[in-house]
Amino acid sequence: MKRLLTLALMAAGFAFTADAEEQEVQTTNESTTIEVPAWVKNIKFSGYGMIQYQGQDPEDNHTNSINLRLARFILDGKIGDFDWRAQIQGTNVKGPGEPTVQLVDLYTEWRKYPEFKIRAGQFKRAFTFENPTHPITQGWYSYANVINALSGFGDRTGEKSSGGRDIGIQVQGDLFPNANGRRLLHYQVGVYNGEGINSKDADNRKDIIGGLWVMPIAGVRIGAFGWTGSRAAVGEKNRYAISAEYDKDEYTFRAEYLHSQGMGADASLGDKADGWYAFGIVPVVKSKLHAKARYQTYRKVKEWDSSKTMYEVGLNYFFTKNLQLNAEYARVNDRSLASPNYNFIDVELDFRF
């Protein structure tokens, strides 16, 4: 009897131990099973780099150099109806050997309705078609000179190089869908500090920038932009732009005229400047080789004696969709120089990840 009782107790003990171990395993498994939030799953990491060789031969000032044009690291994500982006840039913005690392984008945008979206943070200004274009898909060694001078890159007001960005709030939307669902009208209006990236408002007066364009047929945009505001160091600035573009099936044609009224950082620049550009990029071998030509002029005091004109031709070769080699030659006429005509070449290796 005692033996049977002993065996029964042992069996019960084994059963209890096994059940406890099973519960422990279940508890352990439950504690190590972590449900990742949807917004974390939606985070995407990407970036790109641009390696550049550039040479030019103005009289008594020949230069050539291999340069790291820029590198960018990007986080994109989505939380409910909000998209967000954080982008860090490394570049030799002050010149070779003087690298700068800075935050260039940090914003969120409510995108529930295509007719009305709200963006807040640091992002591209709502001015011109070219300004928001990706530096690689833009297709040239740089944005046009007039874009650099009047859209907040190395602005004529003395604003630090800001990549066309500022801190502010913007509303935008696309209206009037046709029978195919393609929308025919786009609007955007933003209120900004007016000081460029990573800077508080220095004069407590905001810049207001707006744009409006129609899209009558697929690939075509025709628009206009306005900008009014001030910068603490130089006072008021008022600008406008007129723009037209065709971009479809690897054919890209774009032209813009920009005008600025307002003193520059250098008093000798006066209070008016303007400029324009027009270019075409066409496929020679689809998805592999593109040919391009661009004409551009920038007049830093809106007089021909101050004009800088460039006549550019080149090729873009795509090893893959994420790796390309761009080359171009330009004949330059810079009337601010004693000997205005010289040659310019640029070769870039651009990649994305």
mmCIF file with all atom_site columns, C-alpha atoms in Angstrom, residues 206-326:
data_model
loop_
_atom_site.group_PDB
_atom_site.id
_atom_site.type_symbol
_atom_site.label_atom_id
_atom_site.label_alt_id
_atom_site.label_comp_id
_atom_site.label_asym_id
_atom_site.label_entity_id
_atom_site.label_seq_id
_atom_site.pdbx_PDB_ins_code
_atom_site.Cartn_x
_atom_site.Cartn_y
_atom_site.Cartn_z
_atom_site.occupancy
_atom_site.B_iso_or_equiv
_atom_site.pdbx_formal_charge
_atom_site.auth_seq_id
_atom_site.auth_comp_id
_atom_site.auth_asym_id
_atom_site.auth_atom_id
_atom_site.pdbx_PDB_model_num
ATOM 1   C CA . LYS A 1 206 ? 7.457  85.558 -41.911 1.00 0.00 ? 206 LYS A CA 1
ATOM 2   C CA . ASP A 1 207 ? 7.952  84.715 -45.580 1.00 0.00 ? 207 ASP A CA 1
ATOM 3   C CA . ILE A 1 208 ? 4.846  83.713 -47.529 1.00 0.00 ? 208 ILE A CA 1
ATOM 4   C CA . ILE A 1 209 ? 5.370  81.601 -50.663 1.00 0.00 ? 209 ILE A CA 1
ATOM 5   C CA . GLY A 1 210 ? 2.720  80.180 -52.952 1.00 0.00 ? 210 GLY A CA 1
ATOM 6   C CA . GLY A 1 211 ? 2.435  78.307 -56.207 1.00 0.00 ? 211 GLY A CA 1
ATOM 7   C CA . LEU A 1 212 ? -0.330 77.330 -58.595 1.00 0.00 ? 212 LEU A CA 1
ATOM 8   C CA . TRP A 1 213 ? -0.129 75.177 -61.713 1.00 0.00 ? 213 TRP A CA 1
ATOM 9   C CA . VAL A 1 214 ? -2.375 73.451 -64.196 1.00 0.00 ? 214 VAL A CA 1
ATOM 10  C CA . MET A 1 215 ? -1.812 70.002 -65.704 1.00 0.00 ? 215 MET A CA 1
ATOM 11  C CA . PRO A 1 216 ? -3.926 70.013 -68.893 1.00 0.00 ? 216 PRO A CA 1
ATOM 12  C CA . ILE A 1 217 ? -2.402 66.818 -70.336 1.00 0.00 ? 217 ILE A CA 1
ATOM 13  C CA . ALA A 1 218 ? -0.336 64.014 -68.856 1.00 0.00 ? 218 ALA A CA 1
ATOM 14  C CA . GLY A 1 219 ? 3.242  65.081 -68.210 1.00 0.00 ? 219 GLY A CA 1
ATOM 15  C CA . VAL A 1 220 ? 2.606  68.821 -68.646 1.00 0.00 ? 220 VAL A CA 1
ATOM 16  C CA . ARG A 1 221 ? 2.709  71.475 -65.898 1.00 0.00 ? 221 ARG A CA 1
ATOM 17  C CA . ILE A 1 222 ? 2.319  75.225 -66.416 1.00 0.00 ? 222 ILE A CA 1
ATOM 18  C CA . GLY A 1 223 ? 2.535  77.368 -63.307 1.00 0.00 ? 223 GLY A CA 1
ATOM 19  C CA . ALA A 1 224 ? 3.442  80.533 -61.464 1.00 0.00 ? 224 ALA A CA 1
ATOM 20  C CA . PHE A 1 225 ? 4.887  81.260 -58.019 1.00 0.00 ? 225 PHE A CA 1
ATOM 21  C CA . GLY A 1 226 ? 5.064  84.259 -55.691 1.00 0.00 ? 226 GLY A CA 1
ATOM 22  C CA . TRP A 1 227 ? 7.230  85.011 -52.658 1.00 0.00 ? 227 TRP A CA 1
ATOM 23  C CA . THR A 1 228 ? 7.106  87.944 -50.267 1.00 0.00 ? 228 THR A CA 1
ATOM 24  C CA . GLY A 1 229 ? 9.059  88.304 -47.056 1.00 0.00 ? 229 GLY A CA 1
ATOM 25  C CA . SER A 1 230 ? 12.195 89.698 -45.487 1.00 0.00 ? 230 SER A CA 1
ATOM 26  C CA . ARG A 1 231 ? 15.552 88.817 -44.028 1.00 0.00 ? 231 ARG A CA 1
ATOM 27  C CA . ALA A 1 232 ? 16.859 90.580 -40.958 1.00 0.00 ? 232 ALA A CA 1
ATOM 28  C CA . ALA A 1 233 ? 20.222 91.503 -42.480 1.00 0.00 ? 233 ALA A CA 1
ATOM 29  C CA . VAL A 1 234 ? 18.964 92.993 -45.762 1.00 0.00 ? 234 VAL A CA 1
ATOM 30  C CA . GLY A 1 235 ? 15.259 93.865 -45.484 1.00 0.00 ? 235 GLY A CA 1
ATOM 31  C CA . GLU A 1 236 ? 12.396 93.002 -47.814 1.00 0.00 ? 236 GLU A CA 1
ATOM 32  C CA . LYS A 1 237 ? 12.439 90.509 -50.679 1.00 0.00 ? 237 LYS A CA 1
ATOM 33  C CA . ASN A 1 238 ? 9.737  89.994 -53.292 1.00 0.00 ? 238 ASN A CA 1
ATOM 34  C CA . ARG A 1 239 ? 10.052 87.344 -55.977 1.00 0.00 ? 239 ARG A CA 1
ATOM 35  C CA . TYR A 1 240 ? 8.050  85.592 -58.638 1.00 0.00 ? 240 TYR A CA 1
ATOM 36  C CA . ALA A 1 241 ? 8.603  82.741 -61.081 1.00 0.00 ? 241 ALA A CA 1
ATOM 37  C CA . ILE A 1 242 ? 6.915  81.545 -64.258 1.00 0.00 ? 242 ILE A CA 1
ATOM 38  C CA . SER A 1 243 ? 7.378  77.860 -65.074 1.00 0.00 ? 243 SER A CA 1
ATOM 39  C CA . ALA A 1 244 ? 6.595  75.234 -67.718 1.00 0.00 ? 244 ALA A CA 1
ATOM 40  C CA . GLU A 1 245 ? 7.514  71.549 -67.890 1.00 0.00 ? 245 GLU A CA 1
ATOM 41  C CA . TYR A 1 246 ? 6.961  68.351 -69.839 1.00 0.00 ? 246 TYR A CA 1
ATOM 42  C CA . ASP A 1 247 ? 8.120  65.177 -68.089 1.00 0.00 ? 247 ASP A CA 1
ATOM 43  C CA . LYS A 1 248 ? 7.015  61.788 -69.399 1.00 0.00 ? 248 LYS A CA 1
ATOM 44  C CA . ASP A 1 249 ? 8.513  58.524 -70.718 1.00 0.00 ? 249 ASP A CA 1
ATOM 45  C CA . GLU A 1 250 ? 12.093 59.668 -69.956 1.00 0.00 ? 250 GLU A CA 1
ATOM 46  C CA . TYR A 1 251 ? 11.641 62.914 -71.920 1.00 0.00 ? 251 TYR A CA 1
ATOM 47  C CA . THR A 1 252 ? 12.084 66.005 -69.738 1.00 0.00 ? 252 THR A CA 1
ATOM 48  C CA . PHE A 1 253 ? 11.819 69.608 -70.895 1.00 0.00 ? 253 PHE A CA 1
ATOM 49  C CA . ARG A 1 254 ? 11.617 72.495 -68.449 1.00 0.00 ? 254 ARG A CA 1
ATOM 50  C CA . ALA A 1 255 ? 11.929 76.292 -68.570 1.00 0.00 ? 255 ALA A CA 1
ATOM 51  C CA . GLU A 1 256 ? 11.596 78.886 -65.801 1.00 0.00 ? 256 GLU A CA 1
ATOM 52  C CA . TYR A 1 257 ? 12.021 82.638 -65.384 1.00 0.00 ? 257 TYR A CA 1
ATOM 53  C CA . LEU A 1 258 ? 12.674 84.132 -61.918 1.00 0.00 ? 258 LEU A CA 1
ATOM 54  C CA . HIS A 1 259 ? 12.669 87.769 -60.820 1.00 0.00 ? 259 HIS A CA 1
ATOM 55  C CA . SER A 1 260 ? 13.753 89.204 -57.469 1.00 0.00 ? 260 SER A CA 1
ATOM 56  C CA . GLN A 1 261 ? 13.274 92.643 -55.933 1.00 0.00 ? 261 GLN A CA 1
ATOM 57  C CA . GLY A 1 262 ? 15.129 93.353 -52.695 1.00 0.00 ? 262 GLY A CA 1
ATOM 58  C CA . MET A 1 263 ? 18.663 94.243 -51.648 1.00 0.00 ? 263 MET A CA 1
ATOM 59  C CA . GLY A 1 264 ? 21.383 91.633 -51.722 1.00 0.00 ? 264 GLY A CA 1
ATOM 60  C CA . ALA A 1 265 ? 23.853 90.971 -48.941 1.00 0.00 ? 265 ALA A CA 1
ATOM 61  C CA . ASP A 1 266 ? 26.358 93.031 -50.922 1.00 0.00 ? 266 ASP A CA 1
ATOM 62  C CA . ALA A 1 267 ? 25.015 96.570 -51.466 1.00 0.00 ? 267 ALA A CA 1
ATOM 63  C CA . SER A 1 268 ? 26.686 96.684 -54.897 1.00 0.00 ? 268 SER A CA 1
ATOM 64  C CA . LEU A 1 269 ? 24.213 94.032 -56.084 1.00 0.00 ? 269 LEU A CA 1
ATOM 65  C CA . GLY A 1 270 ? 21.372 96.543 -55.960 1.00 0.00 ? 270 GLY A CA 1
ATOM 66  C CA . ASP A 1 271 ? 17.748 95.602 -55.393 1.00 0.00 ? 271 ASP A CA 1
ATOM 67  C CA . LYS A 1 272 ? 16.881 93.626 -58.538 1.00 0.00 ? 272 LYS A CA 1
ATOM 68  C CA . ALA A 1 273 ? 18.049 90.384 -60.096 1.00 0.00 ? 273 ALA A CA 1
ATOM 69  C CA . ASP A 1 274 ? 16.631 87.909 -62.566 1.00 0.00 ? 274 ASP A CA 1
ATOM 70  C CA . GLY A 1 275 ? 17.457 84.843 -64.591 1.00 0.00 ? 275 GLY A CA 1
ATOM 71  C CA . TRP A 1 276 ? 16.124 81.980 -66.642 1.00 0.00 ? 276 TRP A CA 1
ATOM 72  C CA . TYR A 1 277 ? 16.968 78.544 -67.957 1.00 0.00 ? 277 TYR A CA 1
ATOM 73  C CA . ALA A 1 278 ? 15.645 75.995 -70.416 1.00 0.00 ? 278 ALA A CA 1
ATOM 74  C CA . PHE A 1 279 ? 16.743 72.412 -70.889 1.00 0.00 ? 279 PHE A CA 1
ATOM 75  C CA . GLY A 1 280 ? 15.893 69.135 -72.526 1.00 0.00 ? 280 GLY A CA 1
ATOM 76  C CA . ILE A 1 281 ? 16.863 65.582 -71.542 1.00 0.00 ? 281 ILE A CA 1
ATOM 77  C CA . VAL A 1 282 ? 15.946 62.814 -74.007 1.00 0.00 ? 282 VAL A CA 1
ATOM 78  C CA . PRO A 1 283 ? 16.581 59.055 -74.129 1.00 0.00 ? 283 PRO A CA 1
ATOM 79  C CA . VAL A 1 284 ? 19.104 57.815 -76.700 1.00 0.00 ? 284 VAL A CA 1
ATOM 80  C CA . VAL A 1 285 ? 18.868 54.261 -75.382 1.00 0.00 ? 285 VAL A CA 1
ATOM 81  C CA . LYS A 1 286 ? 15.794 53.839 -73.196 1.00 0.00 ? 286 LYS A CA 1
ATOM 82  C CA . SER A 1 287 ? 16.627 53.429 -69.484 1.00 0.00 ? 287 SER A CA 1
ATOM 83  C CA . LYS A 1 288 ? 20.342 53.392 -70.358 1.00 0.00 ? 288 LYS A CA 1
ATOM 84  C CA . LEU A 1 289 ? 21.629 56.558 -72.038 1.00 0.00 ? 289 LEU A CA 1
ATOM 85  C CA . HIS A 1 290 ? 20.223 60.105 -72.077 1.00 0.00 ? 290 HIS A CA 1
ATOM 86  C CA . ALA A 1 291 ? 21.454 63.152 -73.994 1.00 0.00 ? 291 ALA A CA 1
ATOM 87  C CA . LYS A 1 292 ? 20.924 66.643 -72.604 1.00 0.00 ? 292 LYS A CA 1
ATOM 88  C CA . ALA A 1 293 ? 21.308 70.340 -73.404 1.00 0.00 ? 293 ALA A CA 1
ATOM 89  C CA . ARG A 1 294 ? 20.717 73.408 -71.240 1.00 0.00 ? 294 ARG A CA 1
ATOM 90  C CA . TYR A 1 295 ? 20.846 77.159 -71.723 1.00 0.00 ? 295 TYR A CA 1
ATOM 91  C CA . GLN A 1 296 ? 20.846 79.397 -68.650 1.00 0.00 ? 296 GLN A CA 1
ATOM 92  C CA . THR A 1 297 ? 21.453 83.030 -67.713 1.00 0.00 ? 297 THR A CA 1
ATOM 93  C CA . TYR A 1 298 ? 21.596 84.747 -64.331 1.00 0.00 ? 298 TYR A CA 1
ATOM 94  C CA . ARG A 1 299 ? 21.880 88.531 -63.936 1.00 0.00 ? 299 ARG A CA 1
ATOM 95  C CA . LYS A 1 300 ? 22.812 89.331 -60.355 1.00 0.00 ? 300 LYS A CA 1
ATOM 96  C CA . VAL A 1 301 ? 21.934 93.044 -60.731 1.00 0.00 ? 301 VAL A CA 1
ATOM 97  C CA . LYS A 1 302 ? 19.455 92.696 -63.620 1.00 0.00 ? 302 LYS A CA 1
ATOM 98  C CA . GLU A 1 303 ? 21.905 94.263 -66.056 1.00 0.00 ? 303 GLU A CA 1
ATOM 99  C CA . TRP A 1 304 ? 23.612 92.529 -68.949 1.00 0.00 ? 304 TRP A CA 1
ATOM 100 C CA . ASP A 1 305 ? 27.038 93.618 -67.708 1.00 0.00 ? 305 ASP A CA 1
ATOM 101 C CA . SER A 1 306 ? 26.492 91.341 -64.711 1.00 0.00 ? 306 SER A CA 1
ATOM 102 C CA . SER A 1 307 ? 25.141 88.338 -66.607 1.00 0.00 ? 307 SER A CA 1
ATOM 103 C CA . LYS A 1 308 ? 26.550 84.839 -66.479 1.00 0.00 ? 308 LYS A CA 1
ATOM 104 C CA . THR A 1 309 ? 25.386 82.596 -69.332 1.00 0.00 ? 309 THR A CA 1
ATOM 105 C CA . MET A 1 310 ? 26.140 78.906 -69.787 1.00 0.00 ? 310 MET A CA 1
ATOM 106 C CA . TYR A 1 311 ? 25.580 76.747 -72.888 1.00 0.00 ? 311 TYR A CA 1
ATOM 107 C CA . GLU A 1 312 ? 25.704 73.119 -71.734 1.00 0.00 ? 312 GLU A CA 1
ATOM 108 C CA . VAL A 1 313 ? 25.617 69.698 -73.392 1.00 0.00 ? 313 VAL A CA 1
ATOM 109 C CA . GLY A 1 314 ? 26.143 66.246 -71.922 1.00 0.00 ? 314 GLY A CA 1
ATOM 110 C CA . LEU A 1 315 ? 25.234 62.596 -71.439 1.00 0.00 ? 315 LEU A CA 1
ATOM 111 C CA . ASN A 1 316 ? 23.840 60.581 -68.536 1.00 0.00 ? 316 ASN A CA 1
ATOM 112 C CA . TYR A 1 317 ? 24.623 56.841 -68.523 1.00 0.00 ? 317 TYR A CA 1
ATOM 113 C CA . PHE A 1 318 ? 22.742 54.411 -66.257 1.00 0.00 ? 318 PHE A CA 1
ATOM 114 C CA . PHE A 1 319 ? 24.660 51.291 -65.184 1.00 0.00 ? 319 PHE A CA 1
ATOM 115 C CA . THR A 1 320 ? 21.543 50.365 -63.189 1.00 0.00 ? 320 THR A CA 1
ATOM 116 C CA . LYS A 1 321 ? 18.574 52.383 -61.981 1.00 0.00 ? 321 LYS A CA 1
ATOM 117 C CA . ASN A 1 322 ? 20.568 53.130 -58.807 1.00 0.00 ? 322 ASN A CA 1
ATOM 118 C CA . LEU A 1 323 ? 23.974 53.903 -60.341 1.00 0.00 ? 323 LEU A CA 1
ATOM 119 C CA . GLN A 1 324 ? 24.667 56.481 -63.031 1.00 0.00 ? 324 GLN A CA 1
ATOM 120 C CA . LEU A 1 325 ? 27.490 58.476 -64.598 1.00 0.00 ? 325 LEU A CA 1
ATOM 121 C CA . ASN A 1 326 ? 26.789 62.059 -65.709 1.00 0.00 ? 326 ASN A CA 1
#
